[in-house]
Amino acid sequence: MHHDKIAVVDFGGQYAHLIATKVRRGRVLAEIRQPEDPLEAFAEYRGVILSGSPSLASFGEDSDWNKGILDLDVPILGFCFGHQEIAKHYGGTVINGKQEWGHADLHILRDHPLFAGLDKVEQVWMSHFDSVTSVGPDFEELGYSLLGEDAPPHRFAAIGSDKLRRYGFQFHPEVDDTLHGDEMIANFVREICGCRPTWTMEGYVQEEVARIRAQVGDRSVFLLASGGVDSTVAARLFAEALGPGRLELLHVDNGLMRKDESRAVVKMFADLGMGDDFHFIDASDDFLAALEGKIEPEAKRRAIGDTFITVFESEARRLGITDHLLGQGTIYPDTIETGGTKRADTIKTHHNRVPIIEEM
């Protein structure tokens, strides 16, 4: 089934996955794109949302992105850095130093589809060093913010051009601290972009099952199963797609688990009907040896990730598994925290995102 889609352009902020999640909760498919993607990659989207970024628009940081995106013939909404880039592109100004942090009151200046069903004053979340101080001739100020009763008005907190179908929020509607941010995002997606709410997680599962079957073909899959959300969901999808006998699961006790956690994981997969092809190894000594003498958290994480692969490959040889595809489940926050996109800063490297796994 064809679904209307929204592109979320990820400038390296920590909230891009949250934006996509909020759109999907409204039963509209959102996909994360990179700022350097070619314009052809945006051909099937009904609208675009530009995320925030650790970069400063006022200093021209992160200026090498594909600005042709702003000329696409679809509505575009920017948050924080995205808001500032829209203002700059269309003749506005952005300066450094007019910062806001924390809860603020957004004072909405007029009725607009973006704010349909909302109050004239809404609580929003601000976290920025740069600010828009003027807008181009086709734009208007839709709202200003106040950070406390005695603070001066912070203008251009919301801007828009109905003629150009370009809009910007200085605040972050995707975080829960913006009390009605979900409604603002939904208003953009449905009222401005005209997206139909046809996407569901159930339908997505069936689409992924079909994609797995097409990609795997007649081969089998070998998957590390920690018992966490990411690998367990991946295992269930692979099992549904491939059927009995074509999915081998390996659970590794790395010596860092909670008491009896591995025993609980083994039981869980047995209860899920996946016990026949489930393998378990206690490799605690290998992991503790790899961690010996390491102090820095990043070094520890990389050692754990590398050891997982060493154990994984050793067990594959022991089990006679030679021609299987490697299966992996990775939730999107792991990618964000590992700095898995070009512009993202590393928060912490996850063991399933270390270079040796990326190469595989």
Coordinates of C-alpha atoms in Angstrom, one line a residue:
M1 CA 0.0 0.0 0.0
H2 CA 1.2 3.5 -0.8
H3 CA 1.5 5.8 2.2
D4 CA 2.0 9.6 2.3
K5 CA 5.4 10.3 3.7
I6 CA 7.3 13.0 5.5
A7 CA 11.1 13.4 5.3
V8 CA 12.9 14.4 8.5
V9 CA 16.2 15.9 7.7
D10 CA 18.7 15.1 10.4
F11 CA 21.3 17.8 11.1
G12 CA 22.9 15.9 13.9
G13 CA 20.7 16.9 16.8
Q14 CA 19.6 14.3 19.4
Y15 CA 15.9 14.7 18.6
A16 CA 15.6 13.7 14.9
H17 CA 14.3 10.2 15.8
L18 CA 11.8 11.8 18.2
I19 CA 10.4 14.0 15.3
A20 CA 10.0 10.9 13.2
T21 CA 8.3 9.0 16.1
K22 CA 5.8 11.9 16.6
V23 CA 4.9 11.9 13.0
R24 CA 4.4 8.1 12.9
R25 CA 2.2 8.3 16.0
G26 CA -0.2 10.3 13.9
R27 CA -0.3 7.3 11.4
V28 CA 1.8 9.0 8.8
L29 CA 5.1 7.5 7.7
A30 CA 8.2 9.5 8.5
E31 CA 11.7 8.7 7.2
I32 CA 15.0 10.2 8.3
R33 CA 17.1 11.7 5.5
Q34 CA 20.6 13.3 5.5
P35 CA 21.1 17.0 4.6
E36 CA 23.5 16.1 1.8
D37 CA 21.1 13.7 0.2
P38 CA 20.3 14.4 -3.5
L39 CA 17.1 16.1 -4.4
E40 CA 15.9 12.9 -6.1
A41 CA 15.7 11.2 -2.7
F42 CA 12.9 13.6 -1.7
A43 CA 10.7 13.0 -4.7
E44 CA 8.1 10.9 -2.9
Y45 CA 7.6 13.1 0.2
R46 CA 4.6 15.3 0.9
G47 CA 6.5 17.5 3.2
V48 CA 9.9 18.0 4.9
I49 CA 10.9 18.8 8.6
L50 CA 14.3 20.2 9.3
S51 CA 15.7 19.1 12.7
G52 CA 17.8 21.0 15.2
S53 CA 21.6 20.8 15.3
P54 CA 24.6 21.4 17.6
S55 CA 25.9 23.8 14.9
L56 CA 25.4 27.6 14.9
A57 CA 23.6 29.0 11.9
S58 CA 24.9 32.5 12.8
F59 CA 28.5 31.5 12.2
G60 CA 27.7 29.6 9.0
E61 CA 28.5 26.2 10.7
D62 CA 27.2 23.2 8.8
S63 CA 26.7 25.3 5.7
D64 CA 27.6 22.5 3.2
W65 CA 24.2 20.8 3.2
N66 CA 22.1 20.6 0.1
K67 CA 20.2 23.8 0.2
G68 CA 18.2 22.8 -2.9
I69 CA 16.0 21.0 -0.4
L70 CA 14.6 24.4 0.5
D71 CA 13.5 24.9 -3.1
L72 CA 11.4 21.6 -3.2
D73 CA 7.8 22.1 -4.2
V74 CA 6.5 20.8 -0.8
P75 CA 5.8 22.4 2.6
I76 CA 8.8 22.6 4.8
L77 CA 8.9 23.2 8.6
G78 CA 12.1 23.8 10.5
F79 CA 12.8 23.4 14.3
C80 CA 15.6 25.4 16.0
F81 CA 18.6 25.2 13.6
G82 CA 16.2 24.3 10.8
H83 CA 14.0 27.3 11.6
Q84 CA 17.1 29.6 11.5
E85 CA 18.3 28.1 8.1
I86 CA 14.9 28.8 6.6
A87 CA 14.9 32.4 7.8
K88 CA 18.4 33.0 6.4
H89 CA 17.6 31.4 3.1
Y90 CA 14.7 33.6 2.5
G91 CA 16.3 36.9 3.4
G92 CA 16.0 37.0 7.2
T93 CA 18.8 37.5 9.8
V94 CA 20.2 35.2 12.5
I95 CA 22.5 36.5 15.3
N96 CA 24.4 34.7 18.1
G97 CA 23.9 35.6 21.7
K98 CA 20.1 35.9 22.1
Q99 CA 19.7 32.5 23.8
E100 CA 16.9 30.8 25.6
W101 CA 17.0 27.7 27.7
G102 CA 14.1 25.9 29.4
H103 CA 10.4 26.4 29.4
A104 CA 9.0 29.4 27.7
D105 CA 5.5 30.8 26.8
L106 CA 4.8 31.0 23.1
H107 CA 2.4 33.8 22.4
I108 CA 0.6 33.0 19.1
L109 CA -0.2 36.2 17.2
R110 CA -3.0 35.0 14.9
D111 CA -5.1 32.0 13.9
H112 CA -3.1 29.7 11.7
P113 CA -3.5 26.0 10.7
L114 CA -0.3 25.2 12.5
F115 CA -1.9 26.1 15.8
A116 CA -5.4 24.9 15.1
G117 CA -7.1 23.8 18.4
L118 CA -4.4 25.4 20.6
D119 CA -4.5 28.2 23.1
K120 CA -3.2 31.7 22.4
V121 CA -0.3 31.0 24.9
E122 CA 1.4 27.6 24.8
Q123 CA 4.3 26.2 26.9
V124 CA 7.2 25.3 24.7
W125 CA 10.8 24.1 25.2
M126 CA 13.7 26.3 24.1
S127 CA 17.4 25.4 23.8
H128 CA 19.3 27.7 21.5
F129 CA 22.2 30.2 21.3
D130 CA 21.2 31.7 17.9
S131 CA 18.0 33.6 17.2
V132 CA 16.1 34.9 14.2
T133 CA 15.9 38.7 14.4
S134 CA 14.2 39.5 11.1
V135 CA 12.4 37.7 8.3
G136 CA 12.3 38.1 4.6
P137 CA 9.5 39.9 2.7
D138 CA 7.3 36.9 2.1
F139 CA 7.3 35.9 5.8
E140 CA 5.4 37.0 8.9
E141 CA 5.9 36.6 12.6
L142 CA 3.4 34.0 13.9
G143 CA 4.5 34.0 17.5
Y144 CA 6.9 35.4 20.1
S145 CA 8.2 33.8 23.3
L146 CA 8.6 34.9 26.9
L147 CA 11.1 33.1 29.2
G148 CA 9.7 34.3 32.5
E149 CA 7.4 37.2 33.4
D150 CA 10.1 39.8 33.6
A151 CA 11.9 38.8 30.4
P152 CA 11.6 40.9 27.2
P153 CA 9.7 39.3 24.3
H154 CA 11.8 37.0 22.1
R155 CA 10.5 37.7 18.7
F156 CA 10.2 35.4 15.7
A157 CA 9.8 32.3 17.8
A158 CA 7.4 31.1 15.1
I159 CA 7.5 32.3 11.5
G160 CA 5.7 31.4 8.3
S161 CA 5.0 32.1 4.7
D162 CA 1.8 30.6 3.4
K163 CA 2.8 31.8 -0.1
L164 CA 6.0 29.8 0.0
R165 CA 4.7 27.1 2.4
R166 CA 7.7 27.6 4.6
Y167 CA 7.5 27.6 8.4
G168 CA 9.8 27.7 11.4
F169 CA 9.7 27.1 15.1
Q170 CA 12.6 28.3 17.3
F171 CA 11.4 25.8 20.0
H172 CA 11.3 22.0 20.0
P173 CA 7.7 20.7 19.5
E174 CA 9.0 17.1 19.4
V175 CA 9.9 17.0 23.1
D176 CA 7.3 16.5 25.8
D177 CA 8.2 19.7 27.5
T178 CA 6.3 21.5 24.7
L179 CA 2.9 20.5 26.0
H180 CA 1.0 20.5 22.7
G181 CA 3.9 19.9 20.3
D182 CA 2.3 16.7 19.0
E183 CA -0.7 18.7 17.9
M184 CA 1.6 21.3 16.2
I185 CA 3.4 18.5 14.3
A186 CA 0.2 16.8 13.4
N187 CA -1.3 20.1 12.1
F188 CA 1.7 20.6 9.8
V189 CA 1.6 17.0 8.6
R190 CA -2.1 16.8 8.0
E191 CA -3.4 20.3 7.4
I192 CA -0.4 21.9 5.6
C193 CA 1.0 18.8 3.8
G194 CA -2.3 17.0 3.3
C195 CA -1.0 13.6 4.5
R196 CA -3.5 10.9 5.0
P197 CA -3.3 8.8 8.2
T198 CA -3.0 5.4 6.6
W199 CA 0.3 4.1 8.1
T200 CA 0.2 1.6 11.0
M201 CA 2.8 -0.4 12.8
E202 CA 1.0 -3.6 11.9
G203 CA 1.3 -2.8 8.3
Y204 CA 4.9 -1.9 8.7
V205 CA 5.7 -5.3 10.2
Q206 CA 4.2 -7.0 7.2
E207 CA 6.2 -4.8 4.9
E208 CA 9.4 -5.5 6.8
V209 CA 8.7 -9.3 6.7
A210 CA 8.4 -9.1 2.9
R211 CA 11.6 -7.0 2.6
I212 CA 13.5 -9.6 4.7
R213 CA 12.3 -12.4 2.6
A214 CA 13.4 -10.6 -0.6
Q215 CA 16.8 -9.7 0.8
V216 CA 17.7 -13.0 2.4
G217 CA 16.4 -15.2 -0.4
D218 CA 17.2 -18.9 0.2
R219 CA 19.9 -18.2 2.7
S220 CA 19.7 -18.4 6.5
V221 CA 20.5 -15.8 9.2
F222 CA 22.7 -15.9 12.4
L223 CA 21.7 -13.4 15.0
L224 CA 23.2 -12.3 18.4
A225 CA 20.3 -12.2 20.8
S226 CA 20.9 -10.3 24.0
G227 CA 17.3 -10.4 25.1
G228 CA 16.9 -6.7 24.8
V229 CA 14.2 -4.9 22.7
D230 CA 16.3 -4.5 19.6
S231 CA 17.6 -8.0 19.1
T232 CA 14.3 -9.7 20.3
V233 CA 12.2 -7.7 17.9
A234 CA 14.6 -8.5 15.1
A235 CA 14.5 -12.2 16.0
R236 CA 10.7 -12.2 15.9
L237 CA 10.7 -10.5 12.5
F238 CA 13.3 -12.9 11.1
A239 CA 11.5 -15.9 12.5
E240 CA 8.2 -14.8 10.9
A241 CA 9.8 -14.0 7.6
L242 CA 12.0 -17.1 7.3
G243 CA 10.2 -19.9 9.1
P244 CA 11.7 -22.8 11.1
G245 CA 15.3 -23.9 10.6
R246 CA 16.6 -20.8 8.9
L247 CA 17.4 -18.6 11.9
E248 CA 20.2 -19.4 14.4
L249 CA 20.3 -17.4 17.6
L250 CA 23.3 -17.0 19.9
H251 CA 23.1 -15.5 23.4
V252 CA 26.4 -14.6 25.0
D253 CA 26.8 -14.1 28.8
N254 CA 29.5 -11.4 29.0
G255 CA 29.9 -11.5 32.7
L256 CA 28.3 -8.0 33.0
M257 CA 24.7 -9.2 33.1
R258 CA 22.3 -9.0 36.0
K259 CA 22.0 -12.0 38.3
D260 CA 20.2 -14.9 36.4
E261 CA 19.5 -12.6 33.4
S262 CA 20.9 -15.0 30.9
R263 CA 18.8 -17.8 32.3
A264 CA 15.7 -15.6 31.9
V265 CA 16.7 -14.8 28.3
V266 CA 17.0 -18.5 27.4
K267 CA 13.6 -19.2 28.9
M268 CA 12.0 -16.2 27.1
F269 CA 13.1 -17.4 23.7
A270 CA 12.0 -20.9 24.5
D271 CA 8.6 -19.6 25.5
L272 CA 8.5 -17.7 22.2
G273 CA 8.9 -21.0 20.4
M274 CA 12.4 -20.3 19.3
G275 CA 14.4 -22.6 21.6
D276 CA 15.3 -25.3 19.0
D277 CA 17.8 -23.0 17.2
F278 CA 18.9 -21.0 20.3
H279 CA 22.5 -21.3 21.4
F280 CA 24.0 -20.1 24.7
I281 CA 27.7 -19.5 25.7
D282 CA 29.2 -18.2 28.9
A283 CA 32.1 -16.0 27.7
S284 CA 32.5 -14.0 30.9
D285 CA 36.3 -14.7 31.1
D286 CA 36.8 -13.4 27.6
F287 CA 35.0 -10.1 28.2
L288 CA 36.6 -9.5 31.6
A289 CA 40.1 -10.1 30.1
A290 CA 39.3 -7.7 27.3
L291 CA 38.3 -5.0 29.8
E292 CA 41.3 -5.5 32.1
G293 CA 43.3 -2.3 32.5
K294 CA 40.8 -0.1 30.6
I295 CA 39.5 3.0 32.3
E296 CA 38.0 5.2 29.6
P297 CA 34.3 4.4 29.0
E298 CA 34.6 4.6 25.2
A299 CA 37.5 2.1 25.3
K300 CA 35.5 -0.3 27.4
R301 CA 32.5 -0.1 25.1
R302 CA 34.7 -0.8 22.0
A303 CA 36.4 -3.7 23.8
I304 CA 33.0 -5.2 24.6
G305 CA 31.8 -4.8 21.0
D306 CA 35.0 -6.3 19.5
T307 CA 34.8 -9.2 21.9
F308 CA 31.2 -9.9 21.0
I309 CA 32.3 -10.3 17.4
T310 CA 35.3 -12.5 18.3
V311 CA 33.0 -14.8 20.3
F312 CA 30.3 -14.7 17.7
E313 CA 32.8 -15.8 14.9
S314 CA 34.3 -18.5 17.1
E315 CA 30.9 -20.0 17.9
A316 CA 29.8 -19.8 14.3
R317 CA 32.8 -22.0 13.3
R318 CA 32.1 -24.4 16.2
L319 CA 28.4 -24.7 15.1
G320 CA 29.4 -25.2 11.4
I321 CA 27.7 -21.9 10.4
T322 CA 29.6 -20.7 7.4
D323 CA 27.2 -19.2 4.8
H324 CA 24.6 -17.4 7.0
L325 CA 23.9 -13.7 6.8
L326 CA 24.5 -11.7 9.9
G327 CA 21.3 -10.4 11.4
Q328 CA 21.3 -7.4 13.8
G329 CA 18.7 -5.3 15.6
T330 CA 19.6 -1.7 16.4
I331 CA 17.2 0.8 17.8
Y332 CA 17.6 4.3 16.5
P333 CA 18.8 5.9 19.8
D334 CA 21.9 3.6 19.6
T335 CA 22.7 5.2 16.2
I336 CA 22.1 8.7 17.5
E337 CA 24.2 8.2 20.7
T338 CA 27.1 6.6 18.7
G339 CA 27.2 9.6 16.4
G340 CA 26.0 7.3 13.6
T341 CA 25.3 10.1 11.1
K342 CA 27.7 12.6 9.5
R343 CA 26.8 15.6 11.7
A344 CA 26.0 13.8 15.0
D345 CA 28.3 14.1 18.0
T346 CA 29.1 10.9 19.8
I347 CA 27.4 10.6 23.2
K348 CA 28.5 7.1 23.8
T349 CA 29.4 4.2 21.5
H350 CA 27.1 1.2 21.7
H351 CA 28.6 -2.3 21.5
N352 CA 26.4 -3.0 18.4
R353 CA 27.7 0.1 16.6
V354 CA 31.5 -0.4 16.9
P355 CA 33.6 -0.2 13.6
I356 CA 34.1 -3.9 13.3
I357 CA 30.3 -4.5 13.2
E358 CA 29.8 -1.6 10.8
E359 CA 32.4 -3.2 8.4
M360 CA 30.5 -6.5 8.6

